[in-house]
């Protein structure tokens, strides 16, 4: 038997306002024109002869990668993951990510966790964050230069003592190299703290504390808006 459709069925339609789609993303203009290697020989680069043209190709790709990273970096987020930057965030830092769910129906999403790994791949660089949701480990791989990532916030930086402690747990230094150095300098020798997956207690900040950080950030963000 065919079900009866009420006459006022149009009232059953969800009248909640749907978020509008975001505008197209346009990168910044290049700071300078890319170098041209047309009709250049190996003598121009002060290199030995290379019949396959690998030398020129590598330098050209480096220039292209630099140009792409510059044009997609609107808030200087690349300095957070550059070991030579004073604002470098080594693995073990607590980060918060704000990103949009989709371009057609953008909904802001927030995820915070401990930075496990930095994967340097030029414009395709990613970071790995880990946290616990309902007592289950959750990891999120974030593309650093994605236009869907609206904000990267540093919730807590680690002290030099905490950095050296993580460094010793992850990849201990030989006794001959255990000299007094800046932990930021020593930390450049490793790019991950993946051992936190098996030993959550080694995380420099408890995961319950990270949840408190997220709650305070939401309150501060709602109060400022």
Backbone as CSV, one residue per row, in Angstrom:
resi,resn,N_x,N_y,N_z,CA_x,CA_y,CA_z,C_x,C_y,C_z
1,UNK,0.848,-1.193,0.000,0.000,0.000,0.000,0.880,1.238,0.000
2,UNK,0.600,2.163,-0.882,1.421,3.367,-1.017,1.159,4.310,0.157
3,UNK,2.241,4.764,0.839,2.027,5.638,1.994,1.441,6.972,1.580
4,UNK,0.624,7.529,2.481,0.009,8.824,2.256,0.979,9.940,2.631
5,UNK,1.154,10.903,1.740,2.015,12.053,1.996,1.149,13.194,2.475
6,UNK,1.364,13.723,3.654,0.525,14.825,4.141,0.656,16.052,3.282
7,UNK,-0.402,16.839,3.248,-0.405,18.045,2.429,0.605,19.088,2.910
8,UNK,0.793,19.124,4.222,1.735,20.112,4.760,3.145,19.533,4.885
9,UNK,3.506,18.621,3.973,4.820,17.989,4.046,5.947,18.980,3.827
10,UNK,5.651,20.090,3.172,6.712,21.080,2.949,7.203,21.676,4.266
11,UNK,6.385,21.577,5.331,6.805,22.083,6.629,7.810,21.167,7.297
12,UNK,7.918,19.927,6.803,8.843,18.988,7.397,10.262,19.161,6.877
13,UNK,10.440,19.986,5.864,11.766,20.201,5.287,12.609,20.983,6.275
14,UNK,13.876,20.592,6.402,14.773,21.279,7.315,15.012,22.709,6.824
15,UNK,14.587,23.658,7.648,14.727,25.074,7.277,15.988,25.695,7.858
16,UNK,16.872,24.890,8.437,18.100,25.437,8.992,18.992,25.970,7.868
17,UNK,19.533,27.135,8.104,20.366,27.786,7.086,21.668,27.033,6.920
18,UNK,21.943,26.623,5.688,23.173,25.899,5.396,24.303,26.886,5.134
19,UNK,25.522,26.561,5.573,26.637,27.466,5.316,26.929,27.580,3.828
20,UNK,27.220,28.781,3.406,27.523,29.014,1.994,28.940,28.568,1.688
21,UNK,29.179,28.266,0.426,30.504,27.808,0.014,31.497,28.959,0.088
22,UNK,32.752,28.609,0.325,33.793,29.622,0.442,34.276,30.024,-0.949
23,UNK,34.890,31.188,-1.002,35.365,31.723,-2.274,36.559,30.914,-2.774
24,UNK,36.816,30.944,-4.078,37.989,30.230,-4.606,39.273,30.738,-3.977
25,UNK,40.221,29.841,-3.838,41.500,30.169,-3.223,42.491,30.608,-4.291
26,UNK,43.140,31.755,-4.058,44.154,32.263,-4.971,45.451,32.474,-4.188
27,UNK,46.541,31.871,-4.610,47.808,32.069,-3.899,48.351,33.469,-4.116
28,UNK,49.355,33.803,-3.319,49.995,35.105,-3.455,50.767,35.183,-4.769
29,UNK,51.055,36.403,-5.184,51.851,36.599,-6.392,53.305,36.261,-6.096
30,UNK,54.039,35.752,-7.077,55.458,35.423,-6.830,56.258,36.670,-6.526
31,UNK,57.246,36.516,-5.634,58.078,37.662,-5.264,59.060,38.045,-6.352
32,UNK,59.411,37.083,-7.208,60.344,37.363,-8.301,60.115,36.324,-9.389
33,UNK,60.451,36.642,-10.637,60.273,35.659,-11.707,61.202,34.469,-11.524
34,UNK,60.725,33.309,-11.921,61.541,32.118,-11.819,62.710,32.176,-12.796
35,UNK,63.794,31.541,-12.375,64.983,31.527,-13.228,64.735,30.692,-14.468
36,UNK,65.288,31.137,-15.582,65.152,30.426,-16.843,66.480,29.751,-17.177
37,UNK,66.410,28.465,-17.499,67.615,27.709,-17.826,67.621,27.272,-19.277
38,UNK,66.878,27.972,-20.094,66.838,27.620,-21.503,68.183,27.924,-22.163
39,UNK,68.641,26.979,-22.946,69.881,27.116,-23.726,71.094,27.338,-22.816
40,UNK,71.061,26.839,-21.584,72.208,26.939,-20.689,73.009,25.645,-20.762
41,UNK,74.307,25.756,-20.607,75.189,24.593,-20.632,75.703,24.319,-19.226
42,UNK,76.436,23.227,-19.088,76.981,22.865,-17.779,78.019,23.871,-17.304
43,UNK,78.686,24.557,-18.237,79.683,25.539,-17.824,79.044,26.719,-17.091
44,UNK,77.784,27.011,-17.402,77.104,28.134,-16.748,76.921,27.851,-15.249
45,UNK,76.746,26.594,-14.856,76.550,26.232,-13.453,77.850,25.821,-12.774
46,UNK,78.956,25.923,-13.473,80.250,25.490,-12.938,80.188,24.029,-12.483
47,UNK,79.553,23.219,-13.308,79.396,21.806,-13.011,79.982,20.981,-14.150
48,UNK,80.341,19.753,-13.868,80.784,18.891,-14.979,79.637,18.617,-15.940
49,UNK,79.986,18.159,-17.097,78.965,17.914,-18.122,77.974,16.856,-17.645
50,UNK,76.706,17.141,-17.892,75.627,16.259,-17.452,74.694,16.048,-18.639
51,UNK,74.881,14.969,-19.408,74.059,14.790,-20.615,72.564,14.707,-20.331
52,UNK,72.183,14.180,-19.162,70.766,14.037,-18.851,70.143,15.320,-18.307
53,UNK,70.946,16.327,-18.055,70.406,17.596,-17.572,69.901,17.548,-16.141
54,UNK,70.458,16.671,-15.304,69.960,16.547,-13.945,70.291,17.774,-13.102
55,UNK,71.446,18.386,-13.337,71.837,19.533,-12.522,70.869,20.682,-12.701
56,UNK,70.584,21.028,-13.945,69.663,22.133,-14.208,68.260,21.804,-13.715
57,UNK,67.857,20.564,-13.844,66.515,20.175,-13.426,66.354,20.288,-11.920
58,UNK,67.376,19.875,-11.165,67.279,19.951,-9.714,67.176,21.403,-9.248
59,UNK,67.993,22.265,-9.817,67.942,23.666,-9.388,66.618,24.308,-9.787
60,UNK,66.121,23.964,-10.943,64.835,24.505,-11.370,63.715,24.032,-10.440
61,UNK,63.735,22.763,-10.044,62.710,22.249,-9.146,62.810,22.883,-7.766
62,UNK,64.034,23.180,-7.311,64.170,23.871,-6.034,63.553,25.259,-6.094
63,UNK,63.751,25.963,-7.198,63.152,27.283,-7.352,61.632,27.192,-7.413
64,UNK,61.118,26.179,-8.094,59.665,26.010,-8.180,59.079,25.692,-6.809
65,UNK,59.750,24.825,-6.042,59.276,24.485,-4.702,59.273,25.717,-3.796
66,UNK,60.334,26.512,-3.864,60.393,27.720,-3.043,59.276,28.689,-3.427
67,UNK,59.041,28.834,-4.713,57.985,29.742,-5.158,56.613,29.263,-4.690
68,UNK,56.350,27.975,-4.765,55.058,27.449,-4.323,54.871,27.622,-2.821
69,UNK,55.919,27.331,-2.042,55.790,27.484,-0.603,55.591,28.942,-0.208
70,UNK,56.262,29.849,-0.895,56.103,31.277,-0.594,54.697,31.746,-0.915
71,UNK,54.135,31.293,-2.014,52.816,31.786,-2.439,51.671,31.166,-1.650
72,UNK,51.901,30.050,-0.988,50.850,29.408,-0.207,51.034,29.595,1.297
73,UNK,52.008,30.384,1.683,52.267,30.616,3.103,51.794,32.020,3.464
74,UNK,50.564,32.134,3.961,49.980,33.441,4.251,50.242,33.898,5.681
75,UNK,50.476,32.998,6.598,50.662,33.376,7.999,52.006,32.908,8.548
76,UNK,53.000,32.729,7.684,54.367,32.340,8.085,54.372,31.031,8.862
77,UNK,53.522,30.089,8.467,53.480,28.813,9.181,54.674,27.940,8.856
78,UNK,55.356,28.219,7.740,56.528,27.409,7.396,57.640,27.579,8.417
79,UNK,57.706,28.744,9.088,58.753,28.965,10.084,58.566,28.076,11.301
80,UNK,57.339,27.577,11.542,57.100,26.701,12.685,57.755,25.348,12.521
81,UNK,58.032,24.950,11.281,58.571,23.616,11.020,59.927,23.677,10.329
82,UNK,60.572,24.816,10.389,61.917,24.980,9.844,62.919,24.903,10.990
83,UNK,63.804,23.897,11.021,64.738,23.771,12.151,65.650,24.975,12.325
84,UNK,65.857,25.763,11.288,66.724,26.926,11.393,65.989,28.189,11.830
85,UNK,64.681,28.078,12.101,63.890,29.242,12.489,63.852,29.363,14.010
86,UNK,63.853,30.593,14.560,63.752,30.744,16.025,62.403,30.321,16.586
87,UNK,61.363,30.242,15.738,60.039,29.818,16.188,59.773,28.346,15.862
88,UNK,60.835,27.571,15.673,60.696,26.160,15.287,59.971,25.370,16.373
89,UNK,59.041,24.519,15.965,58.284,23.648,16.868,58.768,22.217,16.676
90,UNK,59.637,21.715,17.518,60.126,20.338,17.346,59.048,19.339,17.708
91,UNK,59.193,18.083,17.286,58.239,17.050,17.687,58.135,16.963,19.207
92,UNK,56.912,16.860,19.681,56.636,16.912,21.111,55.864,18.158,21.500
93,UNK,55.836,19.162,20.607,55.070,20.376,20.857,53.571,20.083,20.759
94,UNK,52.787,20.805,21.542,51.333,20.653,21.514,50.767,21.699,20.557
95,UNK,50.117,21.233,19.483,49.589,22.113,18.450,48.075,21.964,18.360
96,UNK,47.433,23.030,17.903,45.995,23.020,17.623,45.781,23.440,16.179
97,UNK,44.928,22.689,15.475,44.673,22.924,14.062,43.210,23.329,13.877
98,UNK,43.004,24.406,13.148,41.659,24.792,12.722,41.579,24.593,11.212
99,UNK,40.616,23.791,10.778,40.471,23.529,9.356,38.994,23.470,8.997
100,UNK,38.712,23.572,7.695,37.351,23.518,7.187,37.035,22.115,6.702
101,UNK,35.791,21.687,6.904,35.399,20.331,6.531,35.329,20.150,5.022
102,UNK,34.803,21.149,4.286,34.692,21.066,2.831,34.555,22.479,2.284
103,UNK,34.684,22.605,0.986,34.567,23.929,0.362,33.112,24.305,0.098
104,UNK,32.256,23.333,-0.157,30.859,23.640,-0.458,30.062,23.933,0.808
105,UNK,30.324,23.166,1.870,29.651,23.395,3.151,30.704,23.522,4.239
106,UNK,31.384,24.634,4.304,32.503,24.771,5.251,32.027,24.826,6.702
107,UNK,32.520,23.906,7.478,32.278,23.882,8.914,33.635,23.867,9.609
108,UNK,33.888,24.805,10.524,35.194,24.811,11.205,35.351,23.597,12.105
109,UNK,36.498,22.979,12.044,36.824,21.829,12.879,38.120,22.105,13.617
110,UNK,38.189,21.651,14.860,39.357,21.875,15.713,39.894,20.521,16.159
111,UNK,41.201,20.365,16.045,41.864,19.155,16.528,43.192,19.575,17.139
112,UNK,43.463,19.077,18.328,44.717,19.383,19.021,45.367,18.086,19.461
113,UNK,46.677,18.086,19.510,47.399,16.895,19.923,48.892,17.162,19.964
114,UNK,49.626,16.123,20.281,51.079,16.219,20.337,51.642,15.995,18.939
115,UNK,52.623,16.796,18.581,53.260,16.693,17.267,54.205,15.502,17.269
116,UNK,53.864,14.477,16.484,54.679,13.271,16.429,55.801,13.371,15.411
117,UNK,55.507,13.933,14.252,56.466,13.863,13.148,56.275,15.035,12.209
118,UNK,57.388,15.495,11.630,57.383,16.520,10.588,57.947,15.884,9.326
119,UNK,57.142,15.862,8.279,57.552,15.266,7.012,57.795,16.371,6.005
120,UNK,59.059,16.697,5.791,59.427,17.776,4.888,59.385,17.265,3.453
121,UNK,58.394,17.757,2.686,58.238,17.367,1.285,57.939,18.592,0.432
122,UNK,58.544,19.722,0.739,58.293,20.924,-0.044,56.866,21.407,0.136
123,UNK,56.188,21.652,-0.975,54.809,22.129,-0.926,53.881,21.053,-0.382
124,UNK,54.288,19.791,-0.429,53.472,18.688,0.081,53.867,18.278,1.499
125,UNK,54.508,19.161,2.251,54.917,18.844,3.617,53.701,18.591,4.496
126,UNK,53.834,17.641,5.413,52.744,17.299,6.320,53.289,17.157,7.733
127,UNK,52.379,17.250,8.702,52.701,16.987,10.102,51.704,15.956,10.626
128,UNK,52.115,15.223,11.654,51.283,14.181,12.244,50.997,14.569,13.685
129,UNK,49.710,14.670,14.036,49.268,14.970,15.396,48.565,13.741,15.966
130,UNK,48.728,13.544,17.272,48.092,12.396,17.942,47.401,12.860,19.211
131,UNK,46.214,12.331,19.425,45.454,12.590,20.635,44.557,11.376,20.896
132,UNK,43.861,11.391,22.026,42.953,10.311,22.380,41.527,10.845,22.418
133,UNK,40.629,10.171,21.702,39.208,10.521,21.657,38.420,9.299,22.097
134,UNK,37.668,9.423,23.186,36.901,8.308,23.742,37.806,7.104,24.010
135,UNK,38.981,7.385,24.575,39.962,6.365,24.969,40.532,5.600,23.776
136,UNK,40.426,6.165,22.598,41.000,5.551,21.393,42.002,6.520,20.776
137,UNK,43.168,5.990,20.412,44.187,6.836,19.798,43.775,7.288,18.411
138,UNK,43.884,8.584,18.166,43.519,9.170,16.875,44.703,9.988,16.377
139,UNK,45.084,9.746,15.131,46.165,10.503,14.497,45.623,11.222,13.270
140,UNK,46.088,12.426,13.085,45.644,13.245,11.959,46.875,13.736,11.203
141,UNK,46.877,13.519,9.898,47.959,13.998,9.026,47.493,15.302,8.393
142,UNK,48.188,16.384,8.688,47.789,17.723,8.264,48.734,18.212,7.175
143,UNK,48.238,18.535,5.979,49.093,19.204,4.984,49.324,20.651,5.397
144,UNK,50.570,21.015,5.531,50.914,22.321,6.101,50.405,23.461,5.231
145,UNK,50.532,23.343,3.928,50.209,24.455,3.028,48.824,24.332,2.408
146,UNK,47.976,23.492,2.944,46.626,23.352,2.391,45.798,24.602,2.703
147,UNK,45.052,25.139,1.727,44.180,26.291,2.012,43.020,25.946,2.925
148,UNK,42.724,24.653,3.125,41.665,24.249,4.030,42.090,24.386,5.494
149,UNK,43.385,24.444,5.754,43.894,24.645,7.119,43.958,26.143,7.360
150,UNK,43.031,26.648,8.158,42.934,28.094,8.351,43.897,28.621,9.399
151,UNK,44.276,27.781,10.379,45.110,28.300,11.458,45.863,27.153,12.117
152,UNK,47.115,27.426,12.503,47.931,26.508,13.293,48.377,27.265,14.538
153,UNK,47.939,26.804,15.709,48.181,27.496,16.972,49.081,26.625,17.843
154,UNK,50.094,27.227,18.438,50.976,26.535,19.376,50.381,26.684,20.774
155,UNK,49.918,25.577,21.340,49.332,25.620,22.687,50.395,25.580,23.774
156,UNK,51.426,24.790,23.574,52.493,24.725,24.576,53.794,24.292,23.918
157,UNK,54.840,25.043,24.228,56.187,24.668,23.794,56.888,23.938,24.936
158,UNK,57.817,23.084,24.567,58.537,22.305,25.556,59.783,23.042,26.006
159,UNK,60.166,22.792,27.238,61.401,23.358,27.757,62.594,22.578,27.214
160,UNK,63.785,23.130,27.410,64.989,22.451,26.934,65.171,21.095,27.621
161,UNK,64.832,21.032,28.908,64.972,19.763,29.619,64.017,18.708,29.063
162,UNK,62.784,19.112,28.746,61.829,18.158,28.174,62.258,17.699,26.789
163,UNK,62.818,18.603,26.000,63.286,18.233,24.666,64.421,17.220,24.742
164,UNK,65.372,17.455,25.642,66.493,16.534,25.776,66.035,15.178,26.316
165,UNK,65.014,15.193,27.189,64.492,13.936,27.718,63.844,13.114,26.619
166,UNK,63.052,13.780,25.758,62.450,13.071,24.626,63.518,12.584,23.660
167,UNK,64.533,13.398,23.464,65.611,13.026,22.548,66.323,11.764,23.030
168,UNK,66.547,11.657,24.325,67.227,10.490,24.875,66.356,9.240,24.772
169,UNK,65.027,9.390,24.900,64.140,8.239,24.810,63.999,7.754,23.374
170,UNK,63.930,8.699,22.440,63.688,8.319,21.057,64.920,7.791,20.356
171,UNK,66.060,8.485,20.514,67.289,8.108,19.813,68.462,8.527,20.689
172,UNK,68.855,7.706,21.647,69.892,8.110,22.595,71.201,8.455,21.904
173,UNK,71.857,9.474,22.399,73.155,9.866,21.870,74.251,8.962,22.442
174,UNK,75.317,8.716,21.680,76.447,7.967,22.237,77.058,8.723,23.412
175,UNK,77.712,8.008,24.346,78.302,8.697,25.506,79.300,9.778,25.132
176,UNK,79.990,9.604,23.996,80.987,10.601,23.607,80.353,11.895,23.141
177,UNK,79.064,11.848,22.729,78.399,13.043,22.224,77.484,13.689,23.259
178,UNK,77.436,13.120,24.467,76.579,13.689,25.501,77.302,14.848,26.174
179,UNK,77.416,15.909,25.456,78.053,17.116,25.966,76.992,18.184,26.104
180,UNK,77.302,19.211,26.836,76.328,20.262,27.077,76.179,21.103,25.812
181,UNK,75.033,20.947,25.187,74.700,21.720,23.998,73.291,22.255,24.151
182,UNK,72.950,23.199,23.317,71.571,23.657,23.289,70.687,22.531,22.784
183,UNK,69.576,22.279,23.490,68.700,21.186,23.087,68.115,21.436,21.706
184,UNK,67.933,22.698,21.328,67.423,22.992,19.994,68.418,22.513,18.934
185,UNK,69.706,22.640,19.221,70.718,22.187,18.265,70.739,20.667,18.177
186,UNK,70.689,19.996,19.342,70.726,18.538,19.351,69.467,17.970,18.718
187,UNK,68.329,18.665,18.858,67.057,18.125,18.391,66.982,18.026,16.876
188,UNK,67.825,18.740,16.162,67.765,18.681,14.704,68.135,17.304,14.172
189,UNK,68.720,16.460,15.000,69.137,15.141,14.532,67.974,14.173,14.415
190,UNK,66.798,14.511,14.922,65.637,13.632,14.819,64.434,14.450,14.412
191,UNK,63.460,13.783,13.793,62.274,14.478,13.291,60.977,13.827,13.767
192,UNK,61.028,12.903,14.712,59.786,12.272,15.148,59.927,11.764,16.569
193,UNK,58.777,11.597,17.216,58.685,10.973,18.541,57.617,9.882,18.465
194,UNK,57.749,9.022,17.476,56.742,7.994,17.235,56.660,6.967,18.369
195,UNK,57.646,6.937,19.263,57.591,5.980,20.365,56.448,6.307,21.332
196,UNK,55.849,7.510,21.223,54.718,7.860,22.093,53.500,7.002,21.746
197,UNK,53.438,6.458,20.532,52.318,5.585,20.179,52.266,4.370,21.107
198,UNK,53.413,3.735,21.343,53.447,2.548,22.187,53.482,2.893,23.668
199,UNK,54.030,4.055,24.007,54.154,4.463,25.411,53.543,5.848,25.589
200,UNK,52.212,5.927,25.739,51.584,7.248,25.896,52.072,8.009,27.127
201,UNK,52.570,7.288,28.124,53.062,7.962,29.321,54.307,8.790,29.070
202,UNK,55.001,8.550,27.956,56.198,9.333,27.637,55.872,10.694,27.048
203,UNK,54.588,10.947,26.777,54.205,12.259,26.247,54.513,13.324,27.294
204,UNK,55.171,14.416,26.918,55.539,15.437,27.917,54.340,16.096,28.581
205,UNK,53.167,16.055,27.953,51.934,16.615,28.515,50.871,15.531,28.458
206,UNK,50.157,15.335,29.548,49.106,14.314,29.565,48.001,14.703,28.592
207,UNK,47.350,13.694,28.040,46.315,13.954,27.045,45.075,14.594,27.670
208,UNK,44.834,14.365,28.963,43.737,15.072,29.632,44.036,16.568,29.731
209,UNK,45.302,16.905,29.898,45.685,18.328,29.921,45.462,18.968,28.564
210,UNK,45.674,18.213,27.490,45.433,18.748,26.150,43.951,19.070,25.970
211,UNK,43.074,18.232,26.513,41.633,18.516,26.429,41.294,19.809,27.173
212,UNK,41.941,20.041,28.304,41.719,21.299,29.027,42.208,22.492,28.207
213,UNK,43.310,22.317,27.498,43.811,23.384,26.637,42.808,23.713,25.535
214,UNK,42.203,22.674,24.942,41.214,22.904,23.888,40.010,23.655,24.455
215,UNK,39.573,23.270,25.653,38.414,23.935,26.267,38.712,25.411,26.537
216,UNK,39.893,25.694,27.050,40.251,27.091,27.315,40.382,27.882,26.018
217,UNK,40.890,27.230,24.983,41.014,27.925,23.699,39.643,28.264,23.135
218,UNK,38.684,27.350,23.248,37.330,27.624,22.773,36.698,28.786,23.539
219,UNK,36.898,28.788,24.853,36.331,29.872,25.651,36.973,31.197,25.296
220,UNK,38.283,31.210,25.112,38.964,32.453,24.756,38.571,32.920,23.365
221,UNK,38.405,31.957,22.449,38.027,32.316,21.078,36.587,32.838,21.015
222,UNK,35.678,32.204,21.764,34.288,32.684,21.768,34.160,34.023,22.475
223,UNK,35.003,34.261,23.493,34.952,35.540,24.180,35.481,36.684,23.342
224,UNK,36.519,36.403,22.529,37.061,37.448,21.668,36.145,37.781,20.510
225,UNK,35.363,36.764,20.031,34.456,37.002,18.915,33.154,37.640,19.406
